[in-house]
C-alpha positions in Angstrom: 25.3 11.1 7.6 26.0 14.3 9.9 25.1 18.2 9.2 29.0 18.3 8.3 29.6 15.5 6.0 26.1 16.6 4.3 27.3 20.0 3.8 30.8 18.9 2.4 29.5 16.6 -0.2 27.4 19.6 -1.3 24.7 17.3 -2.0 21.1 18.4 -1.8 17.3 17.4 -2.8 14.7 19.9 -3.7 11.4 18.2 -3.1 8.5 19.9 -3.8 5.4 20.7 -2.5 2.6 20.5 -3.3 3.3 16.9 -4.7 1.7 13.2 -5.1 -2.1 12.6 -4.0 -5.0 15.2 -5.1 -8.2 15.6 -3.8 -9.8 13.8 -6.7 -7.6 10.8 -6.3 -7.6 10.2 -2.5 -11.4 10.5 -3.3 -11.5 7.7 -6.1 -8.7 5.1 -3.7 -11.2 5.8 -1.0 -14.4 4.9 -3.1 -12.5 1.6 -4.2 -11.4 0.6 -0.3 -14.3 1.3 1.0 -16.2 -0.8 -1.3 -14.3 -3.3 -0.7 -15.1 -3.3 3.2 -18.4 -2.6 2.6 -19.4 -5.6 -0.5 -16.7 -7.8 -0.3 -14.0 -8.8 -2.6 -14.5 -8.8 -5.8 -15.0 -5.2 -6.7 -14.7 -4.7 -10.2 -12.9 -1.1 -11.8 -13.2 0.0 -15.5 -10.2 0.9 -16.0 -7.3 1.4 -13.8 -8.6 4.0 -11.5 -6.1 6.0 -11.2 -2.6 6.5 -13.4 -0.4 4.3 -10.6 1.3 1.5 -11.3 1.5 0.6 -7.0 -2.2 1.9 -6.1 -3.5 -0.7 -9.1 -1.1 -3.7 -7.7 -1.8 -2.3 -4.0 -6.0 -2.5 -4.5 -5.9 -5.6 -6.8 -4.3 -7.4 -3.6 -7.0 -6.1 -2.0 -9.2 -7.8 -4.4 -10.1 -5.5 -6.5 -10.0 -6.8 -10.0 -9.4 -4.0 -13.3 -11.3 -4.4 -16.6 -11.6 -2.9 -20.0 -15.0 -2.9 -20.2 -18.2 -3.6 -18.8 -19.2 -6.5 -20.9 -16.2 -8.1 -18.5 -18.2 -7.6 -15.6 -20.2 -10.1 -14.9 -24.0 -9.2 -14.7 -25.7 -8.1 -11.5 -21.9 -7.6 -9.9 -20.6 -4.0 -8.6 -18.3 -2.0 -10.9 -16.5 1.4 -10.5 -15.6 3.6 -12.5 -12.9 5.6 -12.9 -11.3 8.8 -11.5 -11.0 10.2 -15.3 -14.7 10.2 -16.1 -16.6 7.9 -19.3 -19.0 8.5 -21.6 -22.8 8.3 -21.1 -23.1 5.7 -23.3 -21.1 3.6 -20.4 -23.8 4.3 -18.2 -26.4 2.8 -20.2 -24.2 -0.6 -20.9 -23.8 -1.1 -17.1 -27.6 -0.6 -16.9 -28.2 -3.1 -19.5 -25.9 -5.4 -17.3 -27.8 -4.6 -14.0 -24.8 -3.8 -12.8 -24.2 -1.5 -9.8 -22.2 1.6 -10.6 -20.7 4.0 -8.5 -18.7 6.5 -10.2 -15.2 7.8 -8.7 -15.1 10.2 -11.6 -12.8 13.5 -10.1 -16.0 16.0 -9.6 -13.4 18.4 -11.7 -13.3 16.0 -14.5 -17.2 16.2 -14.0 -17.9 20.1 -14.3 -15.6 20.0 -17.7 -18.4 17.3 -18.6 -20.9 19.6 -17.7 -19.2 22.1 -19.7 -19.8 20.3 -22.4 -23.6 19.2 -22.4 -24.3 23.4 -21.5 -22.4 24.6 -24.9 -23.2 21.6 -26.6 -27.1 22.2 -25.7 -26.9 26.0 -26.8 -25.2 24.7 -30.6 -21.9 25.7 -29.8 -18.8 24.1 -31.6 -16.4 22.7 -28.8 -12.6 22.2 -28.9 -11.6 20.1 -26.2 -7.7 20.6 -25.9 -6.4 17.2 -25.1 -4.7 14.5 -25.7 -5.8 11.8 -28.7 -7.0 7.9 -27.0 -6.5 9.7 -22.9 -9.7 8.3 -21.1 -10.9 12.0 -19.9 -11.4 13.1 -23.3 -12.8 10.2 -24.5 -15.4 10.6 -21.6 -15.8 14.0 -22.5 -16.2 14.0 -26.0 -18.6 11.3 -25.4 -20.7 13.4 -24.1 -21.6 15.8 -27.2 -19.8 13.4 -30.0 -21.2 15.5 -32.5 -20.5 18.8 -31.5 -16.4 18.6 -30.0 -13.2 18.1 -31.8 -9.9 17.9 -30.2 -7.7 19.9 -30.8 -4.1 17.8 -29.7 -1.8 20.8 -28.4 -0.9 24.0 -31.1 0.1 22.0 -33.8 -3.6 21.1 -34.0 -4.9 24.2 -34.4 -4.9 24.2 -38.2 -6.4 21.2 -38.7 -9.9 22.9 -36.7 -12.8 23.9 -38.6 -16.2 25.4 -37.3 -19.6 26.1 -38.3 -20.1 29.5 -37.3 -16.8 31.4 -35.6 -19.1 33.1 -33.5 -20.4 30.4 -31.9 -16.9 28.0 -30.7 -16.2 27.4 -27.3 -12.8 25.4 -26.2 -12.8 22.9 -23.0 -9.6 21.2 -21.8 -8.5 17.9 -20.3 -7.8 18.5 -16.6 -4.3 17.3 -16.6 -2.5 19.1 -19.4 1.0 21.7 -19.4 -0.3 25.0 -18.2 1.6 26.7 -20.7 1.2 24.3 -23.7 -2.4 24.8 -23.0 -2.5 28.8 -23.3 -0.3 28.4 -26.2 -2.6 26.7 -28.3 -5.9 28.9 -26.8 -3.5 31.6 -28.2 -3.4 30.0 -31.7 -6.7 29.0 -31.9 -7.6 33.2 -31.0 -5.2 34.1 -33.8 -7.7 31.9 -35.9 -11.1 32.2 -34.2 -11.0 36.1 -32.5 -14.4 35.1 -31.0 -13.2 32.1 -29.4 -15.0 31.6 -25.6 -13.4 30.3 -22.9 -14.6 27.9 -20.4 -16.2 29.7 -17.1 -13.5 28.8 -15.4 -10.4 27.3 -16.1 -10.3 23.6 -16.7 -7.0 22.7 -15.9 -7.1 21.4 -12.1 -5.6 22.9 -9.0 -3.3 20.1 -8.3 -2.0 19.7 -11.9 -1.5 23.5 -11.9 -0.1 23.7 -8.4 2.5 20.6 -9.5 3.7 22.1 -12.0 4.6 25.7 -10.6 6.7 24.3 -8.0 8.3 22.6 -10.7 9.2 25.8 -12.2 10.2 27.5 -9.3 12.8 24.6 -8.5 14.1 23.4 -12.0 16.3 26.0 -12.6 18.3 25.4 -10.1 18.7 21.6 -10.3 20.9 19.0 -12.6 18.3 16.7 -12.3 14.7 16.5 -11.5 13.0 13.3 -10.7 9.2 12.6 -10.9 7.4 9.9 -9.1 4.8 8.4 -11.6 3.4 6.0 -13.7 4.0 6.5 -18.1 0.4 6.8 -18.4 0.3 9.5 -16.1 -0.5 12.3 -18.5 -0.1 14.8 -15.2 3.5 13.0 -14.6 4.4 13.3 -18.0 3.7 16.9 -18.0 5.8 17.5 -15.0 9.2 16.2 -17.0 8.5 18.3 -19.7 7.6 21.0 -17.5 10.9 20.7 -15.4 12.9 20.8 -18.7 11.2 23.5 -19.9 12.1 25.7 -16.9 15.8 25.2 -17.1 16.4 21.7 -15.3 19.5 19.9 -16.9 17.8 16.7 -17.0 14.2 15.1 -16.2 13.1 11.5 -15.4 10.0 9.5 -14.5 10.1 6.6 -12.7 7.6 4.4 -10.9 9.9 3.3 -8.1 13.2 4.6 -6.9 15.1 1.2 -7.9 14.5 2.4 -11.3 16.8 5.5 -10.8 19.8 4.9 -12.6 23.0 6.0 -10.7 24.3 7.2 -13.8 21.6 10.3 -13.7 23.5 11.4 -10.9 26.9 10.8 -11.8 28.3 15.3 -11.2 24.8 15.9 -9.8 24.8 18.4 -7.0 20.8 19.0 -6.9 17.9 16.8 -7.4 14.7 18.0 -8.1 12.1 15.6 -6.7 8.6 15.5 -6.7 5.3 12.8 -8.0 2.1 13.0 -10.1 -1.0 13.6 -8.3 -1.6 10.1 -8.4 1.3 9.2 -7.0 1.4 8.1 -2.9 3.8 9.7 -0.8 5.4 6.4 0.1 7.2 5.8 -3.2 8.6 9.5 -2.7 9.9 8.5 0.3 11.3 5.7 -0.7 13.5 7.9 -3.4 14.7 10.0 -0.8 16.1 7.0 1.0 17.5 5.9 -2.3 18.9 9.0 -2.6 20.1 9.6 1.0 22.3 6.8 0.1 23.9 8.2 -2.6 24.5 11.2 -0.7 21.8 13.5 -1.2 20.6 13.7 2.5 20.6 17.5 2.6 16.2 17.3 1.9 15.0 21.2 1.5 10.7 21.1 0.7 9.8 24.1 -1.1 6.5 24.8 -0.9 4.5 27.2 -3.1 1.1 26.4 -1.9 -1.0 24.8 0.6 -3.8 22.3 -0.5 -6.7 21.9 1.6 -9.5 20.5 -0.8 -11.2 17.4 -0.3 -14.3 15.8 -1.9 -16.9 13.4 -0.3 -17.0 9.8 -1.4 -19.7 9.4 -4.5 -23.5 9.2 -3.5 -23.8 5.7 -4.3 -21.0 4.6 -1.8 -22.0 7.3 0.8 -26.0 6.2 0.7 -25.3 2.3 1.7 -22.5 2.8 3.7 -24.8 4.9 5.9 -27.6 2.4 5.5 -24.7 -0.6 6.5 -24.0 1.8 9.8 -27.6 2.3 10.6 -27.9 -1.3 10.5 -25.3 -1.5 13.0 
């Protein structure tokens, strides 16, 4: 389609940026590929390693095989765990089942873990703001059971009790709403005046980043679409987000043939953008779904510029140096 015919059908696509992949994530794909290369196929995962339908089917081609637990892993055998953290309590089962474990927990995921031994260690009360059954705050709580409670969002608030008010802490899963998340802080201050915050904030960059491009671009679009899986708690969030700051209407979909034509049926601006576990590929894709519906007008806005990486876990790094040495 031409400049002209573009500009006559007044059709456009906001796509944001930043969007898709984070630093933790690239990290934990990585960790998974190269053990692949470096082992051989099988590799086992606990868990899905990421929240992405594709990058599970993509790496399980690869020959990568996705458990529940450890006790599916058979003994001796090499088993990763996932980007979202686990408890310590699944370190000492894959020990018992001399099995090799490298973990692809997100090192962000790991300081909140941190977090929590330090106040834990000191007697402190912890509420973790989170969501109920999510595999980060089941790692996290794991780590001090008997000293955090989650607190599930504002409405949770009143359910919270404490030893000594003096002495309460709150901790949050990485990948929660921004403003959800100071919301119920606020409620729990309203409660607990002494409440401490974390030394600094638990939310990650790329799930805050995601989400303020959202904002900036919602108002101004009929629809927004994100790239990501269901159990994406971060891609979740950026629906409710986009509705929140004024989008007419919000979907998630795993692949663009899931976008219903019907969404767009008036539309003259689509919102698009993905999950931080999301690869830019399936975004792409969308945009030529979208192209040929006559949205090939593609404006990136782009609020910030994302540089972070992290190094592939010490386990992984230490014999694939050994496996290079060997030549």
């Amino acid at each position: 389609m031409t400049e002209a015919e573009t500009s006559r059908t007044g059709k456009r696509v906001l796509l944001a940026k930043p969007r898709g992949y984070c630093a933790g994530v690239d990290r934990a794909v990585q960790t998974v590929e190269e053990a692949l290369k470096l082992y051989g196929a099988p590799i086992y995962v606990r868990k899905q390693i990421v929240h992405n339908k594709h990058v599970v089917q993509t790496l399980e081609a690869k020959g990568a095989i996705f458990v529940e637990e450890n006790e599916e892993v058979p003994e001796g055998a090499t088993v990763i765990f996932s980007a979202h953290g686990v408890a310590p309590e699944v370190y000492e089962q894959a020990k018992v089942r001399s099995l090799k474990a490298i973990d692809a927990t997100c090192p962000l995921v790991t300081k909140v873990h941190q977090e929590a031994r330090r106040f834990a260690a000191e007697d402190y009360d912890i509420l973790l703001i989170g969501h109920e059954g999510h595999e980060e705050v089941i790692g996290t709580a794991g780590e001090a059971p008997a000293h955090i409670q989650l607190v599930d969002g504002p409405d949770g608030v009143d359910k919270v009790t404490v030893r000594d008010p003096e002495k309460v802490v709150w901790l949050s899963q990485t990948t929660l709403s921004v403003d959800e998340t100071l919301e119920t802080v606020a409620r729990l201050k309203q409660r607990l005046p002494l409440l401490q915050s974390p030394p600094s904030d638990d939310i990650c960059y790329a799930t805050s980043n995601r989400q303020h491009v959202v904002k900036e671009i919602a108002p101004d679009c009929d629809v927004v679409i994100v790239v990501g899986s269901r159990n994406s708690s971060n891609s979740v969030r950026l629906v409710e987000v986009a509705l929140d700051a004024g989008a007419r209407a919000g979907y998630l979909v795993d692949f663009a043939h899931e976008i219903d034509d019907a969404w767009l049926a008036g539309a003259r601006t689509v919102g698009l953008t993905s999950g931080a576990s999301v690869p830019d590929e399936l975004v792409q894709q969308v945009l030529a779904h979208l192209a040929e519906r006559g949205f090939a007008d593609v404006e990136e806005i782009t609020t910030a510029n994302e540089r972070l990486t992290f190094s592939l876990p010490q386990e992984l790094k230490r014999d694939l140096k050994a496996a290079a040495a060997r030549g």
